[in-house]
Structures are given as C-alpha cells and as structure tokens.
Amino acid sequence: MLIRIKTILLAILFIFASIPVTAQVKDYQEASGVLGQSDFVSKAAGTTSNTLNGPNGVAIDNATGKIFVVDRGNHRILRWSSTDALINGSAAEAVFGQTDFTSKTSGTSANQFNNPIGIFIDNDGSMWVGDFTNNRVLRFNNASTIPSGASADGVLGQPDFVSKNAGKDPNQLSGPCGIFVDFGGSLWVSEFNNHRVSRWDNAASKANGANADGVLGQPDFVTNSSGLTAAKMANPNGVYVDFGGNLWVSDYGNNRFLKFTEAKIKADGADADGVLGQPDFVTKASNTTKNGSGTTRFIWGDKFGNIYAVQENNHRILVYNKALFKGNGADADAVLGQPDYESKTILNPPTASSLNVPRAMVTDNLKNQIWVADYSNNRVLRFDIGEVEKDFPQVADNQAAASVLGQVDLVSKAAGTSATALNGPNGVGVDQETGKVFVVDRSNHRILRYSAVDALINGSAAEAVFGQADFTSKTSGISANQFNNPIGIYIDKNGSMWVGDFTNNRVLRFDNASTIPSGASADGVLGQPDFVS
C-alpha cells in the first residue's frame, strides 16, 4: 500500500512537471562558469582547495544551494558554498576523504575514499558516495554543515568501515558507480562489475551491510554476467529516477541508455521498456549521430522531463526533450560539447563550449542550471539554461523574472508565515479558467491562493489559505482540511485542486478551488479509506 501511495504522490509531481514547458538548451552552448580552473582555457590538474584532478561527479543540496564535486584522482569530495560556486576558480569550503586540501591518499576507513565516483544529496541533506575500489556506498548525514574530514554515518555493500571485499550477494557490491535516492527514500546503485542496478528501500534507515531489496540487469543476486538484451546490462554506470518513478540507466558497455517504467514495482530481472542511443535492444554500435551513442558514462534529467545523456568518448551530452514519450532510438533535440551531431573533437586548449571526456552532470531545477564534470579538462562547468513555453514567444537565456510572490522584491528570501510570505514553496498550479494561482507552501503545511491580478504584483497577499485556519498558523495534521508536508499540486479542467499530501500518504481533491473559502475541507481522498487514516 505504501508503495502505491508514494507512486500516486509522485504522479502528482509528474503531472506538474509535464506542463508544456521545456528547458532551452542551445547546441554547442557556452558554459557560464567553471570550478577547478581559473578560466575556460586552462586544464591543469592539482590538489588544492580550488583545483581538481579528474572530477567524476557533481551534486547539489537543493536546500542550501551548496555544490559537491567528486575529485576522483585526489580521492576526495569538495564542497563549495552556494555563493562561491558561482565564481570562476573559487575555493571549496570543505573537503571529505582527506584531512586537508593538499592530501590525496586513498584508504578504507569511515573518513576515506578509494576512487570515489558517484554522488547524490538526498532530500534530507545526506550525501551518498559510490566508493568504487572499496566496493561500498557511504552515507554522510547533514552534508552541507559537517566539517572537513568528517566520518561517514553509514555504509552499504560492506559490514563495516574497514572491509572492501567485492561480491554479488544482496549485501555486497562490486564497483558501485551511479547513485540516486528517489522521493520515496529508495537508493539505486549501478554496479559496474556485477552488471546490475541494486535497490535499497528506505536506505537511510538500513543497518550497515543490509541486504538490497531488488535488482535489475540480473535475474537474482547469484548471477553477475553481462549481456545485450532488454533484461541485461554491460557495465552500467549512471542511474536516474524521474518524477514518475521511471529508472534510467546508462548501459556503458552496450553504448545505450535504458528506461524502466515504474521501476520500483518491477520484478527482479525485468525487461527494460525503452532504449535511447540504439534502435533496439540487441544492437550496441558506437556512433556519432543524432540518434547514436558511444560509451554512455552517465544519465540525468530535469523537472521538465528532459533527459541528458552523457557520452564519454563522443565528448558530448545529448538532450532528449520529454524523453519518456520518445520511441526507441529517437533523435536527440540538442547537443552540448560539440558544434554538431557528427563531431567528437577534443579542443586543446579547451573553450567554454567544449568537453573532454565528460563523466557526470546534475541539473539545478531551482535555478535552471546544468553542472558538468568535464573529467579530462579537470573542471566543472556551469550552463545557465532558459525555458521555452509552447504557443508563447521564446524566453531568452537566463531571462530575469517579471514578478515575485512570497517576497517584496527579487532580492529578498526570508521565510515567513503570513498572507504575503512563504516557507519552502514546493509547487504551483494555475486555474486556466479564472487565472488564479495556487502555491504549495510546504513548510507551512498549507496552500495559498492568489487572485489573477494580485499574482502579477510583487509581494502581494494571498486571498485564501487551505490547510490552516488562518494566515499565521502552520500546524500539520490529518483531517479533511489539513496537510502534512504537501508537495504536488494540479488544477484540472473542472477547477478541482489535487494535492499530494506527502507525509499523510494521500492525495486530496478540493472541488471549485477558485471560489471555496479559506480552510475549506477536501471533497475526496485517494490512498486512504477516509480523511483520518
């Protein structure tokens, strides 16, 4: 039941993410910033607080805006403050895996790495690291605030912090690479040497060395052979789970990207449902074309449903808009790192638009930015992307916002609980008939409704509130007129408001959402038998 409820909540998010808006990525777009180098033409490796030696992964803490970079050649993770990350060549504020910014020793302890590769920051602010040669995944709680050299709080793949044996049992790993924690708290890990993707449900609460709960790429936890079918993999590298719960895998040795729809409820060893980079599930040709692929190092996505396919030996990233709905072997919609779809040139010195063995990337869905680990250029690039709205004029790259709700101007960011303030807005819905705007104010456990006119005025007051009795309350609860961490929202064509009430494991429906008064009760519930369960 819990899995089904989480799926419903994620579906609400996916509905919102599927509105006709998409990221605007220009072919051969120039980067807007760089970390690890002082400019766009340098590429020297180093071991300091502002240099890198083979960056292999990048992650963002969405709550703090801090940037984390896997500095593989130096066996460490660097953390940049949200402000410094925007300054070319800036220094990191903290280091993990080493005691200082000049050491680069590998090791097997709770505060060391040996060839770290994958990284992910989950919704609770924990950092998960694929420690490749140590055959383990480490978890660091409160990653944005812990000091340099901090020890990990948990380990999977090994029974303790001193073991590093590879294996294929459900409590073992062999060459962990890609790391992703989905909205339900499940950890997905690609294993390069076991040719599989393993899943740990509620991973943060697992004991050290716990068994995995599921596997794809193999029929069970006793087989670890590679293959070229819809059910097999060859050295999988990157993993990504989209808002709909669909798993995407970069199948490195087969030069392709696999899609598993509703992956969490699939049986062990289930077939993939789609493929990009190849025309079918039995081909693995290496190509430099609009629909082809070379070695597939990594895969990621954004809030718009676009997929970014990182091709290491083609020195490029292909962008597939609305990838879930594309057929097998579909053409890409944009390319980064190369001037066209047939080139795979390495520029020396590099430029702001070139790549040399890209290894990983991450999207900042709040700022519409892409961060790319440009491995052989020893740098991390930032690309600022725009948006394009269907049936509307094209929006310019990095265009300034026209108005703001929740703040009095475009430079303020204080949280609050009033008719004009917000605390962690997590979703927006629009009633197409009335023009009224609805905002999910997650941390205040409420939904605010703005009139069509007020929604265009900076800092205007909401006209109604749902989930609370007034504009100054912020109590969570479980009843027909309360929420507990609301997340997703959608206003349907009949004017009903649907809300994903995350912690209450339910979806609520409010009819006539544009006209009902503050504090109104929901008219229907999905996921629970009544309004108090």
Coordinates of C-alpha atoms in Angstrom, one line a residue:
M1 CA 0.0 0.0 0.0
L2 CA 2.8 2.5 0.9
I3 CA 4.5 2.0 -2.4
R4 CA 1.2 2.7 -4.2
I5 CA 0.6 5.8 -2.2
K6 CA 4.1 7.1 -2.9
T7 CA 3.5 6.4 -6.6
I8 CA 0.3 8.5 -6.5
L9 CA 2.2 11.3 -4.9
L10 CA 5.0 11.1 -7.4
A11 CA 2.4 11.0 -10.2
I12 CA 1.0 14.3 -9.0
L13 CA 4.5 15.8 -9.2
F14 CA 5.0 14.3 -12.7
I15 CA 1.7 15.9 -13.8
F16 CA 3.0 19.3 -12.7
A17 CA 6.4 18.6 -14.3
S18 CA 4.7 17.7 -17.6
I19 CA 3.1 21.1 -18.3
P20 CA 4.1 22.4 -21.7
V21 CA 7.4 23.9 -20.6
T22 CA 10.8 22.6 -21.5
A23 CA 14.4 23.6 -20.9
Q24 CA 16.0 25.7 -23.6
V25 CA 19.5 24.2 -24.4
K26 CA 21.3 25.6 -27.4
D27 CA 23.5 23.4 -29.5
Y28 CA 27.2 23.9 -28.6
Q29 CA 26.1 26.4 -25.8
E30 CA 28.9 28.1 -23.9
A31 CA 29.3 27.5 -20.1
S32 CA 28.6 30.3 -17.8
G33 CA 31.0 29.4 -15.1
V34 CA 33.8 27.0 -14.1
L35 CA 35.2 25.3 -11.0
G36 CA 38.6 23.7 -10.7
Q37 CA 40.2 26.2 -13.1
S38 CA 40.6 30.0 -13.2
D39 CA 39.3 30.3 -16.7
F40 CA 37.8 28.4 -19.6
V41 CA 41.2 27.6 -21.4
S42 CA 43.1 26.1 -18.5
K43 CA 43.0 22.4 -17.6
A44 CA 45.9 21.6 -15.3
A45 CA 45.3 19.1 -12.5
G46 CA 46.0 20.0 -8.9
T47 CA 45.5 19.2 -5.2
T48 CA 44.4 22.5 -3.6
S49 CA 41.1 24.0 -2.5
N50 CA 40.4 25.4 -5.9
T51 CA 41.8 22.7 -8.3
L52 CA 40.7 19.3 -9.4
N53 CA 42.2 16.1 -10.6
G54 CA 39.7 14.2 -12.7
P55 CA 36.3 15.4 -11.5
N56 CA 33.9 12.4 -11.8
G57 CA 30.6 13.6 -10.3
V58 CA 28.7 16.6 -9.1
A59 CA 25.7 17.1 -6.8
I60 CA 23.6 19.9 -5.4
D61 CA 21.9 20.3 -2.0
N62 CA 18.7 21.9 -3.1
A63 CA 18.0 23.2 0.4
T64 CA 21.3 25.1 0.8
G65 CA 22.5 25.5 -2.8
K66 CA 25.9 24.1 -2.0
I67 CA 27.8 22.2 -4.7
F68 CA 29.6 18.9 -4.1
V69 CA 32.2 17.6 -6.6
V70 CA 33.8 14.2 -6.7
D71 CA 37.5 14.8 -7.2
R72 CA 38.3 11.2 -8.1
G73 CA 42.1 11.5 -8.8
N74 CA 42.6 13.1 -5.4
H75 CA 40.3 10.5 -3.6
R76 CA 38.1 13.3 -2.1
I77 CA 34.8 15.2 -2.3
L78 CA 34.9 19.0 -2.3
R79 CA 32.1 21.2 -1.1
W80 CA 31.5 24.8 -2.3
S81 CA 29.2 27.4 -0.7
S82 CA 26.3 28.4 -2.9
T83 CA 27.8 31.8 -3.5
D84 CA 31.4 30.7 -4.2
A85 CA 30.2 28.1 -6.6
L86 CA 29.2 30.9 -9.0
I87 CA 32.6 32.4 -9.1
N88 CA 35.2 31.1 -11.6
G89 CA 38.1 29.3 -9.9
S90 CA 36.7 29.8 -6.4
A91 CA 38.0 27.8 -3.4
A92 CA 36.0 25.0 -1.8
E93 CA 34.8 25.5 1.8
A94 CA 35.2 21.8 2.9
V95 CA 36.8 18.5 1.9
F96 CA 35.8 14.9 2.6
G97 CA 38.0 11.9 2.3
Q98 CA 41.1 13.8 3.2
T99 CA 42.2 15.7 6.4
D100 CA 43.2 18.8 4.4
F101 CA 43.2 20.3 0.9
T102 CA 46.7 19.2 0.0
S103 CA 46.5 15.5 0.8
K104 CA 45.3 12.9 -1.8
T105 CA 45.8 9.5 -0.1
S106 CA 43.4 6.6 -0.7
G107 CA 42.2 4.4 2.2
T108 CA 39.5 2.2 3.7
S109 CA 38.0 3.9 6.8
A110 CA 34.9 5.9 7.7
N111 CA 36.6 9.1 6.5
Q112 CA 38.5 7.9 3.4
F113 CA 37.8 7.0 -0.2
N114 CA 39.5 5.0 -2.9
N115 CA 38.4 6.2 -6.3
P116 CA 35.0 7.7 -5.5
I117 CA 32.7 8.0 -8.5
G118 CA 29.0 8.5 -7.9
I119 CA 27.4 11.1 -5.6
F120 CA 23.9 12.2 -4.6
I121 CA 22.5 14.6 -2.0
D122 CA 19.0 13.4 -0.9
N123 CA 16.1 15.4 0.4
D124 CA 17.3 15.1 4.0
G125 CA 20.6 16.6 3.1
S126 CA 22.6 13.3 3.4
M127 CA 25.4 12.7 0.9
W128 CA 25.7 9.3 -0.6
V129 CA 29.0 8.4 -2.3
G130 CA 29.9 5.4 -4.5
D131 CA 33.4 4.4 -3.2
F132 CA 34.3 2.4 -6.3
T133 CA 37.5 0.5 -5.4
N134 CA 36.3 -0.1 -1.8
N135 CA 33.1 -1.7 -3.2
R136 CA 30.8 0.3 -0.9
V137 CA 28.4 3.2 -0.7
L138 CA 29.0 5.7 2.2
R139 CA 26.3 8.0 3.7
F140 CA 27.2 11.3 5.4
N141 CA 24.4 13.0 7.2
N142 CA 24.0 16.8 7.2
A143 CA 26.5 17.1 4.4
S144 CA 26.2 20.8 4.0
T145 CA 27.2 21.6 7.5
I146 CA 29.6 18.9 8.7
P147 CA 33.3 19.9 8.9
S148 CA 36.1 18.8 6.6
G149 CA 37.4 15.2 7.2
A150 CA 34.1 14.1 8.8
S151 CA 33.4 10.4 9.0
A152 CA 30.5 8.6 7.3
D153 CA 27.4 7.7 9.3
G154 CA 26.5 4.5 7.4
V155 CA 27.8 2.0 4.8
L156 CA 26.2 -0.4 2.4
G157 CA 28.0 -3.1 0.5
Q158 CA 30.3 -3.9 3.4
P159 CA 29.5 -5.0 7.0
D160 CA 31.8 -2.2 8.5
F161 CA 34.1 0.7 7.6
V162 CA 37.3 -1.4 7.2
S163 CA 36.2 -4.1 4.8
K164 CA 36.3 -3.7 1.0
N165 CA 35.6 -7.2 -0.5
A166 CA 33.7 -7.3 -3.8
G167 CA 30.8 -9.7 -4.1
K168 CA 27.5 -10.4 -5.8
D169 CA 25.3 -11.3 -2.7
P170 CA 22.4 -9.0 -1.9
N171 CA 24.5 -7.3 0.9
Q172 CA 27.6 -6.8 -1.4
L173 CA 28.7 -4.5 -4.2
S174 CA 31.3 -4.7 -6.9
G175 CA 32.3 -1.4 -8.4
P176 CA 29.5 0.9 -7.4
C177 CA 29.2 3.9 -9.8
G178 CA 25.9 5.6 -10.2
I179 CA 24.0 6.8 -7.1
F180 CA 20.4 8.0 -6.8
V181 CA 17.9 8.4 -3.9
D182 CA 14.3 8.8 -5.1
F183 CA 11.5 10.7 -3.4
G184 CA 10.4 7.5 -1.6
G185 CA 13.8 7.1 0.0
S186 CA 15.0 4.2 -2.1
L187 CA 18.7 4.1 -3.0
W188 CA 19.6 2.9 -6.5
V189 CA 23.2 1.9 -7.2
S190 CA 24.7 0.8 -10.5
E191 CA 27.4 -1.9 -10.1
F192 CA 29.9 -1.7 -12.9
N193 CA 31.4 -5.2 -12.3
N194 CA 28.2 -7.0 -11.4
H195 CA 26.4 -5.6 -14.4
R196 CA 23.3 -4.7 -12.4
V197 CA 21.4 -2.0 -10.6
S198 CA 20.6 -2.8 -6.9
R199 CA 17.9 -1.1 -4.9
W200 CA 17.7 -0.5 -1.1
D201 CA 14.3 0.8 0.1
N202 CA 14.2 3.2 3.0
A203 CA 18.0 3.2 2.6
A204 CA 18.8 5.8 5.3
S205 CA 17.3 3.6 8.0
K206 CA 19.1 0.5 6.9
A207 CA 21.8 -1.1 9.2
N208 CA 25.3 -1.2 7.9
G209 CA 25.7 -4.0 5.4
A210 CA 22.0 -4.5 4.9
N211 CA 20.6 -6.6 2.0
A212 CA 19.3 -4.9 -1.1
D213 CA 15.6 -5.2 -1.8
G214 CA 15.6 -5.5 -5.6
V215 CA 17.8 -5.9 -8.7
L216 CA 17.6 -5.1 -12.4
G217 CA 20.1 -6.3 -15.0
Q218 CA 20.3 -9.7 -13.4
P219 CA 17.5 -12.3 -12.6
D220 CA 18.8 -12.6 -9.0
F221 CA 21.6 -11.9 -6.6
V222 CA 23.7 -15.0 -7.6
T223 CA 24.2 -14.1 -11.3
N224 CA 26.5 -11.4 -12.5
S225 CA 27.0 -12.0 -16.2
S226 CA 26.9 -9.2 -18.8
G227 CA 24.6 -9.3 -21.8
L228 CA 22.9 -7.5 -24.6
T229 CA 19.1 -7.9 -24.2
A230 CA 16.2 -5.9 -22.8
A231 CA 16.9 -7.6 -19.4
K232 CA 20.7 -7.5 -19.3
M233 CA 23.4 -4.8 -18.9
A234 CA 27.1 -4.5 -19.5
N235 CA 29.0 -2.3 -17.0
P236 CA 26.1 0.1 -16.1
N237 CA 27.3 3.4 -14.9
G238 CA 24.8 6.2 -14.2
V239 CA 21.3 5.9 -12.7
Y240 CA 18.5 8.5 -12.6
V241 CA 14.9 8.2 -11.3
D242 CA 12.4 10.8 -12.8
F243 CA 9.4 12.4 -11.1
G244 CA 7.2 9.5 -12.3
G245 CA 9.3 6.8 -10.7
N246 CA 10.9 5.7 -14.0
L247 CA 14.5 4.5 -13.8
W248 CA 17.0 5.5 -16.5
V249 CA 20.4 3.6 -16.7
S250 CA 23.5 4.4 -18.8
D251 CA 24.5 1.0 -20.0
Y252 CA 28.2 1.8 -20.6
G253 CA 29.4 -1.4 -22.3
N254 CA 26.4 -1.6 -24.6
N255 CA 26.5 2.1 -25.8
R256 CA 22.9 2.8 -24.8
F257 CA 20.5 4.3 -22.3
L258 CA 17.8 2.0 -20.8
K259 CA 14.4 3.1 -19.5
F260 CA 12.4 1.1 -16.8
T261 CA 9.0 2.5 -16.2
E262 CA 7.7 2.4 -12.6
A263 CA 10.9 0.6 -11.7
K264 CA 10.3 0.1 -8.0
I265 CA 7.4 -2.3 -8.6
K266 CA 9.1 -4.4 -11.3
A267 CA 10.2 -7.9 -10.5
D268 CA 13.9 -8.7 -10.2
G269 CA 15.5 -9.0 -13.7
A270 CA 12.6 -7.4 -15.5
D271 CA 13.0 -6.2 -19.1
A272 CA 13.6 -2.5 -19.9
D273 CA 10.7 -0.6 -21.5
G274 CA 12.7 1.6 -23.8
V275 CA 16.2 2.4 -25.2
L276 CA 18.0 5.5 -26.5
G277 CA 21.3 5.5 -28.4
Q278 CA 20.4 2.3 -30.2
P279 CA 17.5 1.3 -32.5
D280 CA 16.6 -1.8 -30.5
F281 CA 17.7 -4.0 -27.5
V282 CA 20.2 -6.2 -29.4
T283 CA 22.4 -3.5 -31.1
K284 CA 25.3 -1.8 -29.5
A285 CA 27.1 0.0 -32.3
S286 CA 29.2 3.1 -31.4
N287 CA 28.0 6.0 -33.4
T288 CA 28.4 9.8 -33.6
T289 CA 24.9 10.7 -34.9
K290 CA 21.8 12.5 -33.8
N291 CA 20.3 9.2 -32.5
G292 CA 23.5 7.3 -31.8
S293 CA 25.9 6.9 -28.9
G294 CA 29.4 6.0 -27.9
T295 CA 30.2 4.9 -24.4
T296 CA 27.4 6.0 -22.1
R297 CA 29.1 7.3 -19.0
F298 CA 26.1 9.0 -17.2
I299 CA 22.5 9.9 -17.4
W300 CA 20.4 12.6 -15.6
G301 CA 17.1 14.5 -16.0
D302 CA 15.4 17.8 -15.1
K303 CA 12.0 18.8 -13.8
F304 CA 10.6 19.2 -17.4
G305 CA 11.1 15.5 -18.2
N306 CA 14.1 16.1 -20.3
I307 CA 17.0 13.5 -20.2
Y308 CA 20.7 14.4 -20.6
A309 CA 22.8 11.5 -22.0
V310 CA 26.5 11.9 -21.2
Q311 CA 28.6 10.2 -23.9
E312 CA 32.2 9.9 -22.7
N313 CA 34.1 9.1 -25.9
N314 CA 32.0 11.3 -28.1
H315 CA 32.9 14.2 -25.7
R316 CA 29.3 15.4 -25.7
I317 CA 25.9 15.4 -23.9
L318 CA 22.8 14.8 -25.9
V319 CA 19.5 16.3 -24.7
Y320 CA 16.2 14.5 -25.2
N321 CA 13.2 16.6 -24.6
K322 CA 10.2 14.9 -23.0
A323 CA 12.2 11.7 -23.2
L324 CA 9.6 9.4 -21.5
F325 CA 7.4 9.7 -24.6
K326 CA 10.2 9.1 -27.2
G327 CA 10.4 5.8 -29.1
N328 CA 13.4 3.5 -29.2
G329 CA 16.4 5.1 -31.0
A330 CA 14.8 8.5 -31.2
D331 CA 16.8 11.6 -32.3
A332 CA 18.2 14.0 -29.7
D333 CA 16.9 17.5 -29.6
A334 CA 20.2 19.3 -28.6
V335 CA 23.9 18.7 -28.1
L336 CA 26.4 20.1 -25.7
G337 CA 30.2 19.9 -26.1
Q338 CA 30.2 19.7 -29.9
P339 CA 29.2 22.0 -32.7
D340 CA 27.1 19.4 -34.4
Y341 CA 25.9 15.7 -34.1
E342 CA 28.7 14.3 -36.2
S343 CA 31.7 15.8 -34.4
K344 CA 33.6 14.4 -31.4
T345 CA 36.5 16.8 -31.4
I346 CA 38.8 17.5 -28.4
L347 CA 39.9 21.1 -28.2
N348 CA 43.3 22.0 -26.7
P349 CA 43.2 24.4 -25.1
P350 CA 39.5 23.9 -24.1
T351 CA 36.8 26.5 -24.5
A352 CA 33.6 27.5 -22.7
S353 CA 31.6 25.2 -25.1
S354 CA 33.9 22.2 -25.4
L355 CA 34.1 19.0 -23.4
N356 CA 36.8 16.4 -23.0
V357 CA 35.6 13.0 -21.5
P358 CA 32.5 14.3 -19.6
R359 CA 31.8 11.9 -16.8
A360 CA 28.7 13.2 -14.9
M361 CA 26.3 16.1 -14.5
V362 CA 23.5 17.4 -12.4
T363 CA 20.6 19.8 -13.0
D364 CA 19.7 22.6 -10.6
N365 CA 15.9 22.6 -11.1
L366 CA 15.6 25.7 -8.9
K367 CA 18.0 27.9 -10.9
N368 CA 17.7 26.2 -14.3
Q369 CA 21.4 25.4 -14.4
I370 CA 23.4 22.4 -15.6
W371 CA 26.7 21.4 -13.9
V372 CA 29.0 19.1 -15.9
A373 CA 32.1 17.2 -14.6
D374 CA 34.5 17.7 -17.5
Y375 CA 36.9 15.0 -16.5
S376 CA 40.0 15.3 -18.7
N377 CA 39.8 19.1 -18.5
N378 CA 39.9 18.9 -14.7
R379 CA 37.0 21.3 -14.3
V380 CA 33.3 21.5 -13.6
L381 CA 31.2 23.7 -16.0
R382 CA 28.0 25.5 -15.2
F383 CA 25.5 26.1 -18.1
D384 CA 22.6 28.6 -17.5
I385 CA 19.6 27.4 -19.5
G386 CA 16.4 29.1 -20.3
E387 CA 12.8 27.9 -20.9
V388 CA 10.5 27.7 -23.8
E389 CA 6.7 27.7 -23.4
K390 CA 4.5 26.2 -26.0
D391 CA 2.5 28.7 -28.0
F392 CA 4.3 31.6 -26.4
P393 CA 7.3 33.6 -27.5
Q394 CA 10.7 32.1 -26.8
V395 CA 12.2 33.1 -23.4
A396 CA 15.7 34.4 -23.6
D397 CA 18.6 32.5 -21.9
N398 CA 18.8 33.4 -18.2
Q399 CA 16.0 35.9 -18.5
A400 CA 15.1 37.9 -15.4
A401 CA 11.8 37.1 -13.6
A402 CA 9.0 39.6 -14.1
S403 CA 7.4 39.4 -10.7
V404 CA 7.6 37.5 -7.4
L405 CA 5.3 36.1 -4.8
G406 CA 6.3 35.4 -1.2
Q407 CA 8.9 38.3 -1.1
V408 CA 8.6 42.1 -1.5
D409 CA 11.3 42.1 -4.3
L410 CA 13.6 39.9 -6.3
V411 CA 16.5 40.1 -3.9
S412 CA 14.8 39.1 -0.6
K413 CA 14.5 35.4 0.5
A414 CA 13.3 35.4 4.2
A415 CA 10.8 32.7 5.1
G416 CA 7.6 33.6 6.9
T417 CA 4.1 32.6 7.8
S418 CA 1.6 35.3 6.7
A419 CA -0.6 36.2 3.7
T420 CA 2.4 37.6 1.9
A421 CA 5.2 35.2 2.9
L422 CA 6.2 31.6 2.0
N423 CA 8.4 28.9 3.7
G424 CA 9.7 26.4 1.2
P425 CA 7.3 26.7 -1.8
N426 CA 7.2 23.3 -3.5
G427 CA 4.6 23.6 -6.3
V428 CA 2.5 25.9 -8.4
G429 CA -0.9 25.4 -10.0
V430 CA -3.0 27.7 -12.2
D431 CA -6.7 27.6 -12.8
Q432 CA -6.8 28.2 -16.6
E433 CA -10.4 29.4 -16.4
T434 CA -10.0 32.0 -13.6
G435 CA -6.3 32.8 -13.8
K436 CA -5.9 32.3 -10.1
V437 CA -2.5 31.0 -8.9
F438 CA -2.1 28.3 -6.2
V439 CA 1.2 27.8 -4.3
V440 CA 2.2 24.8 -2.2
D441 CA 3.8 26.4 0.9
R442 CA 5.2 23.1 2.1
S443 CA 6.9 24.0 5.4
N444 CA 3.8 25.9 6.5
H445 CA 1.7 22.9 5.6
R446 CA -0.7 25.0 3.5
I447 CA -1.8 26.0 0.0
L448 CA -2.1 29.8 -0.8
R449 CA -4.5 31.1 -3.5
Y450 CA -3.8 34.4 -5.2
S451 CA -6.2 36.3 -7.4
A452 CA -5.2 36.6 -11.1
V453 CA -4.4 40.3 -10.7
D454 CA -2.5 40.0 -7.4
A455 CA -0.4 37.2 -8.7
L456 CA 1.3 39.7 -11.0
I457 CA 2.3 42.1 -8.2
N458 CA 5.5 41.7 -6.3
G459 CA 4.8 40.6 -2.7
S460 CA 1.1 40.7 -3.0
A461 CA -1.1 39.0 -0.4
A462 CA -2.9 35.7 -1.0
E463 CA -6.7 35.8 -1.0
A464 CA -7.3 32.4 0.6
V465 CA -5.4 29.6 2.5
F466 CA -6.1 25.9 2.7
G467 CA -4.7 23.5 5.3
Q468 CA -4.8 26.2 8.0
A469 CA -7.5 28.2 9.8
D470 CA -5.7 31.5 9.1
F471 CA -2.6 33.0 7.5
T472 CA -0.5 32.9 10.7
S473 CA -0.9 29.2 11.6
K474 CA 1.4 26.4 10.3
T475 CA 0.3 23.3 12.2
S476 CA 0.5 19.9 10.3
G477 CA -2.4 17.5 10.8
I478 CA -4.5 14.7 9.3
S479 CA -8.1 15.7 8.6
A480 CA -10.1 16.8 5.6
N481 CA -8.8 20.4 6.0
Q482 CA -5.2 19.8 7.0
F483 CA -1.9 18.8 5.3
N484 CA 1.4 17.3 6.4
N485 CA 4.2 18.3 4.0
P486 CA 2.1 18.9 0.9
I487 CA 4.2 18.7 -2.3
G488 CA 2.5 18.3 -5.6
I489 CA -0.5 20.3 -6.9
Y490 CA -2.6 20.3 -10.1
I491 CA -5.8 22.2 -11.1
D492 CA -7.8 20.2 -13.5
K493 CA -10.1 21.4 -16.3
N494 CA -13.1 21.2 -14.0
G495 CA -11.5 23.6 -11.5
S496 CA -10.7 20.9 -8.9
M497 CA -7.4 21.2 -7.0
W498 CA -5.5 17.9 -6.4
V499 CA -2.8 17.9 -3.7
G500 CA -0.1 15.4 -2.9
D501 CA -0.2 15.2 0.9
F502 CA 3.2 13.5 1.2
T503 CA 3.6 12.5 4.9
N504 CA -0.1 11.6 5.1
N505 CA 0.4 9.3 2.2
R506 CA -2.7 10.5 0.3
V507 CA -4.0 12.7 -2.5
L508 CA -6.8 15.2 -1.6
R509 CA -9.3 16.7 -4.0
F510 CA -10.9 20.1 -3.5
D511 CA -13.7 21.0 -5.9
N512 CA -14.3 24.6 -7.1
A513 CA -10.9 25.5 -5.8
S514 CA -11.0 29.1 -7.1
T515 CA -14.2 30.0 -5.2
I516 CA -14.2 28.0 -1.9
P517 CA -13.3 29.9 1.3
S518 CA -10.1 29.6 3.4
G519 CA -9.9 26.5 5.5
A520 CA -12.3 24.5 3.3
S521 CA -12.4 20.7 3.6
A522 CA -11.4 18.4 0.8
D523 CA -14.2 16.7 -1.2
G524 CA -12.3 13.4 -1.9
V525 CA -9.3 11.4 -0.9
L526 CA -7.1 8.8 -2.7
G527 CA -4.7 6.4 -1.0
Q528 CA -6.7 6.2 2.3
P529 CA -10.2 4.9 3.2
D530 CA -11.2 8.2 4.9
F531 CA -9.8 11.6 6.0
V532 CA -8.4 10.5 9.3
S533 CA -6.4 7.4 8.3

